Amino acid sequence: MQVQDLVTIVPWNFIATILNLFIQVYLIKRFLFKPINEMLEKRRAKADAQIQDAVKAKDEALAMKEEYEKNMQDAKNKANEILTTAQKTAAVQSEEMLKDAALQAAAMKEKAEADIAQEKRKAVNEIKGEIGGMAMEIAGKVIEREISEEDHAKLIDEFITNVGEAS
């Protein structure tokens, strides 16, 4: 008989065990799982907030990177523009300097030509005077008389004309 007692189910004992199990499950659910679930939910919310903050920070970093790249491109464009402007300005200035030099050379040439023409006229007038004086002396000796100023000027002009035609 002892064997049978071990295998038999006592109904009151079975009901008490089942009730005890349900009470334990309720208490565990109420006092253990609920706070744990709340704590897990808070951690999940915190992790989601951190992920959202990280995504926001990443977006801001990308925006800053794009702005930096745009500023760098603008700076490169501005530097190229300044360089181009400087090259154009240098070309214009060199052209102006060349033009000024050419104008100065032309002015110096014209002045030299004018000086040469003036010196030529001066030399011709001096030679005219000397030749006139010589012609007067020669004519005076040949004619042995004194010539008036009008005759003198006329003789000089004729002599110079003849000398100019001969040369």
PDB file of C-alpha atoms in Angstrom:
ATOM      1  CA  MET A   1       0.000   0.000   0.000  1.00  0.00           C
ATOM      2  CA  GLN A   2       2.675   2.382   0.454  1.00  0.00           C
ATOM      3  CA  VAL A   3       3.395   2.375  -3.180  1.00  0.00           C
ATOM      4  CA  GLN A   4      -0.076   3.455  -3.957  1.00  0.00           C
ATOM      5  CA  ASP A   5       0.074   6.441  -1.655  1.00  0.00           C
ATOM      6  CA  LEU A   6       3.001   7.828  -3.550  1.00  0.00           C
ATOM      7  CA  VAL A   7       1.266   7.662  -6.863  1.00  0.00           C
ATOM      8  CA  THR A   8      -2.165   8.843  -5.789  1.00  0.00           C
ATOM      9  CA  ILE A   9      -3.296  12.408  -6.176  1.00  0.00           C
ATOM     10  CA  VAL A  10      -4.832  14.139  -3.252  1.00  0.00           C
ATOM     11  CA  PRO A  11      -7.441  16.510  -4.648  1.00  0.00           C
ATOM     12  CA  TRP A  12      -7.171  19.119  -1.920  1.00  0.00           C
ATOM     13  CA  ASN A  13      -3.455  19.107  -2.140  1.00  0.00           C
ATOM     14  CA  PHE A  14      -3.636  19.406  -5.949  1.00  0.00           C
ATOM     15  CA  ILE A  15      -6.067  22.366  -5.743  1.00  0.00           C
ATOM     16  CA  ALA A  16      -3.882  24.097  -3.136  1.00  0.00           C
ATOM     17  CA  THR A  17      -0.801  23.635  -5.306  1.00  0.00           C
ATOM     18  CA  ILE A  18      -2.583  25.016  -8.390  1.00  0.00           C
ATOM     19  CA  LEU A  19      -3.914  27.969  -6.375  1.00  0.00           C
ATOM     20  CA  ASN A  20      -0.446  28.556  -4.970  1.00  0.00           C
ATOM     21  CA  LEU A  21       0.957  28.505  -8.517  1.00  0.00           C
ATOM     22  CA  PHE A  22      -1.608  31.057  -9.763  1.00  0.00           C
ATOM     23  CA  ILE A  23      -0.973  33.300  -6.762  1.00  0.00           C
ATOM     24  CA  GLN A  24       2.788  33.123  -7.360  1.00  0.00           C
ATOM     25  CA  VAL A  25       2.349  33.899 -11.077  1.00  0.00           C
ATOM     26  CA  TYR A  26       0.090  36.871 -10.239  1.00  0.00           C
ATOM     27  CA  LEU A  27       2.491  38.200  -7.607  1.00  0.00           C
ATOM     28  CA  ILE A  28       5.509  37.746  -9.885  1.00  0.00           C
ATOM     29  CA  LYS A  29       3.674  39.444 -12.734  1.00  0.00           C
ATOM     30  CA  ARG A  30       2.450  42.259 -10.517  1.00  0.00           C
ATOM     31  CA  PHE A  31       5.551  42.992  -8.471  1.00  0.00           C
ATOM     32  CA  LEU A  32       8.388  41.684 -10.638  1.00  0.00           C
ATOM     33  CA  PHE A  33       7.499  41.781 -14.346  1.00  0.00           C
ATOM     34  CA  LYS A  34       5.648  45.103 -14.286  1.00  0.00           C
ATOM     35  CA  PRO A  35       8.583  47.106 -12.799  1.00  0.00           C
ATOM     36  CA  ILE A  36      11.020  45.218 -15.004  1.00  0.00           C
ATOM     37  CA  ASN A  37       8.897  45.944 -18.085  1.00  0.00           C
ATOM     38  CA  GLU A  38       8.646  49.620 -17.064  1.00  0.00           C
ATOM     39  CA  MET A  39      12.414  49.764 -16.578  1.00  0.00           C
ATOM     40  CA  LEU A  40      12.977  48.052 -19.950  1.00  0.00           C
ATOM     41  CA  GLU A  41      10.550  50.491 -21.602  1.00  0.00           C
ATOM     42  CA  LYS A  42      12.433  53.451 -20.084  1.00  0.00           C
ATOM     43  CA  ARG A  43      15.725  52.010 -21.343  1.00  0.00           C
ATOM     44  CA  ARG A  44      14.208  51.453 -24.773  1.00  0.00           C
ATOM     45  CA  ALA A  45      12.910  55.052 -24.842  1.00  0.00           C
ATOM     46  CA  LYS A  46      16.302  56.344 -23.712  1.00  0.00           C
ATOM     47  CA  ALA A  47      18.075  54.280 -26.385  1.00  0.00           C
ATOM     48  CA  ASP A  48      15.630  55.527 -29.033  1.00  0.00           C
ATOM     49  CA  ALA A  49      16.239  59.122 -27.892  1.00  0.00           C
ATOM     50  CA  GLN A  50      19.999  58.586 -28.092  1.00  0.00           C
ATOM     51  CA  ILE A  51      19.639  57.080 -31.559  1.00  0.00           C
ATOM     52  CA  GLN A  52      17.519  60.044 -32.651  1.00  0.00           C
ATOM     53  CA  ASP A  53      20.088  62.450 -31.170  1.00  0.00           C
ATOM     54  CA  ALA A  54      22.855  60.606 -33.000  1.00  0.00           C
ATOM     55  CA  VAL A  55      20.914  60.779 -36.285  1.00  0.00           C
ATOM     56  CA  LYS A  56      20.266  64.487 -35.699  1.00  0.00           C
ATOM     57  CA  ALA A  57      23.952  65.084 -34.927  1.00  0.00           C
ATOM     58  CA  LYS A  58      24.928  63.144 -38.042  1.00  0.00           C
ATOM     59  CA  ASP A  59      22.534  65.241 -40.161  1.00  0.00           C
ATOM     60  CA  GLU A  60      23.957  68.437 -38.647  1.00  0.00           C
ATOM     61  CA  ALA A  61      27.500  67.215 -39.309  1.00  0.00           C
ATOM     62  CA  LEU A  62      26.611  66.449 -42.933  1.00  0.00           C
ATOM     63  CA  ALA A  63      25.023  69.890 -43.302  1.00  0.00           C
ATOM     64  CA  MET A  64      28.141  71.509 -41.824  1.00  0.00           C
ATOM     65  CA  LYS A  65      30.319  69.447 -44.160  1.00  0.00           C
ATOM     66  CA  GLU A  66      28.255  70.537 -47.177  1.00  0.00           C
ATOM     67  CA  GLU A  67      28.438  74.175 -46.043  1.00  0.00           C
ATOM     68  CA  TYR A  68      32.211  73.847 -45.547  1.00  0.00           C
ATOM     69  CA  GLU A  69      32.646  72.318 -48.998  1.00  0.00           C
ATOM     70  CA  LYS A  70      30.472  75.053 -50.504  1.00  0.00           C
ATOM     71  CA  ASN A  71      32.533  77.739 -48.735  1.00  0.00           C
ATOM     72  CA  MET A  72      35.744  76.098 -49.930  1.00  0.00           C
ATOM     73  CA  GLN A  73      34.447  76.007 -53.509  1.00  0.00           C
ATOM     74  CA  ASP A  74      33.372  79.651 -53.241  1.00  0.00           C
ATOM     75  CA  ALA A  75      36.821  80.539 -51.902  1.00  0.00           C
ATOM     76  CA  LYS A  76      38.497  78.672 -54.773  1.00  0.00           C
ATOM     77  CA  ASN A  77      36.248  80.421 -57.294  1.00  0.00           C
ATOM     78  CA  LYS A  78      36.960  83.794 -55.702  1.00  0.00           C
ATOM     79  CA  ALA A  79      40.713  83.096 -55.709  1.00  0.00           C
ATOM     80  CA  ASN A  80      40.550  82.110 -59.381  1.00  0.00           C
ATOM     81  CA  GLU A  81      38.548  85.250 -60.127  1.00  0.00           C
ATOM     82  CA  ILE A  82      41.073  87.427 -58.286  1.00  0.00           C
ATOM     83  CA  LEU A  83      43.926  85.726 -60.130  1.00  0.00           C
ATOM     84  CA  THR A  84      42.192  86.217 -63.488  1.00  0.00           C
ATOM     85  CA  THR A  85      41.484  89.859 -62.664  1.00  0.00           C
ATOM     86  CA  ALA A  86      45.096  90.388 -61.619  1.00  0.00           C
ATOM     87  CA  GLN A  87      46.334  88.816 -64.852  1.00  0.00           C
ATOM     88  CA  LYS A  88      44.000  90.989 -66.923  1.00  0.00           C
ATOM     89  CA  THR A  89      45.059  94.083 -64.982  1.00  0.00           C
ATOM     90  CA  ALA A  90      48.714  93.218 -65.483  1.00  0.00           C
ATOM     91  CA  ALA A  91      48.137  92.693 -69.210  1.00  0.00           C
ATOM     92  CA  VAL A  92      46.309  96.033 -69.491  1.00  0.00           C
ATOM     93  CA  GLN A  93      49.045  97.812 -67.542  1.00  0.00           C
ATOM     94  CA  SER A  94      51.784  96.287 -69.683  1.00  0.00           C
ATOM     95  CA  GLU A  95      49.905  97.307 -72.834  1.00  0.00           C
ATOM     96  CA  GLU A  96      49.544 100.835 -71.462  1.00  0.00           C
ATOM     97  CA  MET A  97      53.237 100.920 -70.588  1.00  0.00           C
ATOM     98  CA  LEU A  98      54.122  99.748 -74.092  1.00  0.00           C
ATOM     99  CA  LYS A  99      51.825 102.377 -75.606  1.00  0.00           C
ATOM    100  CA  ASP A 100      53.341 105.067 -73.380  1.00  0.00           C
ATOM    101  CA  ALA A 101      56.831 103.952 -74.355  1.00  0.00           C
ATOM    102  CA  ALA A 102      55.877 103.993 -78.039  1.00  0.00           C
ATOM    103  CA  LEU A 103      54.349 107.463 -77.659  1.00  0.00           C
ATOM    104  CA  GLN A 104      57.447 108.705 -75.844  1.00  0.00           C
ATOM    105  CA  ALA A 105      59.680 107.217 -78.539  1.00  0.00           C
ATOM    106  CA  ALA A 106      57.562 108.847 -81.257  1.00  0.00           C
ATOM    107  CA  ALA A 107      57.652 112.170 -79.391  1.00  0.00           C
ATOM    108  CA  MET A 108      61.417 111.909 -78.985  1.00  0.00           C
ATOM    109  CA  LYS A 109      61.763 111.076 -82.689  1.00  0.00           C
ATOM    110  CA  GLU A 110      59.590 114.038 -83.683  1.00  0.00           C
ATOM    111  CA  LYS A 111      61.567 116.322 -81.378  1.00  0.00           C
ATOM    112  CA  ALA A 112      64.835 115.031 -82.797  1.00  0.00           C
ATOM    113  CA  GLU A 113      63.550 115.540 -86.345  1.00  0.00           C
ATOM    114  CA  ALA A 114      62.408 119.060 -85.430  1.00  0.00           C
ATOM    115  CA  ASP A 115      65.788 119.767 -83.825  1.00  0.00           C
ATOM    116  CA  ILE A 116      67.551 118.429 -86.917  1.00  0.00           C
ATOM    117  CA  ALA A 117      65.376 120.573 -89.200  1.00  0.00           C
ATOM    118  CA  GLN A 118      66.025 123.619 -87.021  1.00  0.00           C
ATOM    119  CA  GLU A 119      69.776 122.966 -86.969  1.00  0.00           C
ATOM    120  CA  LYS A 120      69.665 122.475 -90.745  1.00  0.00           C
ATOM    121  CA  ARG A 121      67.900 125.816 -91.217  1.00  0.00           C
ATOM    122  CA  LYS A 122      70.341 127.453 -88.825  1.00  0.00           C
ATOM    123  CA  ALA A 123      73.305 125.950 -90.686  1.00  0.00           C
ATOM    124  CA  VAL A 124      71.826 126.994 -94.030  1.00  0.00           C
ATOM    125  CA  ASN A 125      71.286 130.545 -92.716  1.00  0.00           C
ATOM    126  CA  GLU A 126      74.829 130.688 -91.367  1.00  0.00           C
ATOM    127  CA  ILE A 127      76.233 129.394 -94.653  1.00  0.00           C
ATOM    128  CA  LYS A 128      74.022 131.850 -96.466  1.00  0.00           C
ATOM    129  CA  GLY A 129      75.480 134.676 -94.402  1.00  0.00           C
ATOM    130  CA  GLU A 130      79.046 133.533 -94.958  1.00  0.00           C
ATOM    131  CA  ILE A 131      78.499 132.942 -98.662  1.00  0.00           C
ATOM    132  CA  GLY A 132      76.764 136.293 -98.915  1.00  0.00           C
ATOM    133  CA  GLY A 133      79.702 137.985 -97.243  1.00  0.00           C
ATOM    134  CA  MET A 134      82.148 136.219 -99.523  1.00  0.00           C
ATOM    135  CA  ALA A 135      80.051 137.000-102.567  1.00  0.00           C
ATOM    136  CA  MET A 136      79.985 140.673-101.556  1.00  0.00           C
ATOM    137  CA  GLU A 137      83.707 140.789-101.201  1.00  0.00           C
ATOM    138  CA  ILE A 138      84.177 139.046-104.527  1.00  0.00           C
ATOM    139  CA  ALA A 139      81.586 141.213-106.217  1.00  0.00           C
ATOM    140  CA  GLY A 140      83.077 144.310-104.609  1.00  0.00           C
ATOM    141  CA  LYS A 141      86.466 143.436-105.914  1.00  0.00           C
ATOM    142  CA  VAL A 142      85.098 142.569-109.320  1.00  0.00           C
ATOM    143  CA  ILE A 143      82.942 145.634-109.666  1.00  0.00           C
ATOM    144  CA  GLU A 144      84.936 147.756-107.300  1.00  0.00           C
ATOM    145  CA  ARG A 145      82.004 149.580-106.141  1.00  0.00           C
ATOM    146  CA  GLU A 146      79.718 149.318-103.234  1.00  0.00           C
ATOM    147  CA  ILE A 147      76.497 147.399-103.602  1.00  0.00           C
ATOM    148  CA  SER A 148      73.300 148.484-101.935  1.00  0.00           C
ATOM    149  CA  GLU A 149      71.487 146.248 -99.426  1.00  0.00           C
ATOM    150  CA  GLU A 150      68.799 145.367-101.964  1.00  0.00           C
ATOM    151  CA  ASP A 151      71.331 144.344-104.544  1.00  0.00           C
ATOM    152  CA  HIS A 152      73.220 142.456-101.900  1.00  0.00           C
ATOM    153  CA  ALA A 153      70.127 140.420-100.828  1.00  0.00           C
ATOM    154  CA  LYS A 154      69.224 139.787-104.464  1.00  0.00           C
ATOM    155  CA  LEU A 155      72.695 138.502-105.281  1.00  0.00           C
ATOM    156  CA  ILE A 156      72.705 136.207-102.240  1.00  0.00           C
ATOM    157  CA  ASP A 157      69.307 134.705-103.122  1.00  0.00           C
ATOM    158  CA  GLU A 158      70.391 134.115-106.712  1.00  0.00           C
ATOM    159  CA  PHE A 159      73.636 132.521-105.569  1.00  0.00           C
ATOM    160  CA  ILE A 160      71.880 130.206-103.086  1.00  0.00           C
ATOM    161  CA  THR A 161      69.299 129.274-105.675  1.00  0.00           C
ATOM    162  CA  ASN A 162      72.068 128.404-108.130  1.00  0.00           C
ATOM    163  CA  VAL A 163      73.972 126.468-105.450  1.00  0.00           C
ATOM    164  CA  GLY A 164      70.780 124.623-104.402  1.00  0.00           C
ATOM    165  CA  GLU A 165      70.073 123.642-108.007  1.00  0.00           C
ATOM    166  CA  ALA A 166      73.648 122.515-108.544  1.00  0.00           C
ATOM    167  CA  SER A 167      73.611 120.254-105.469  1.00  0.00           C
TER     168      SER A 167
END
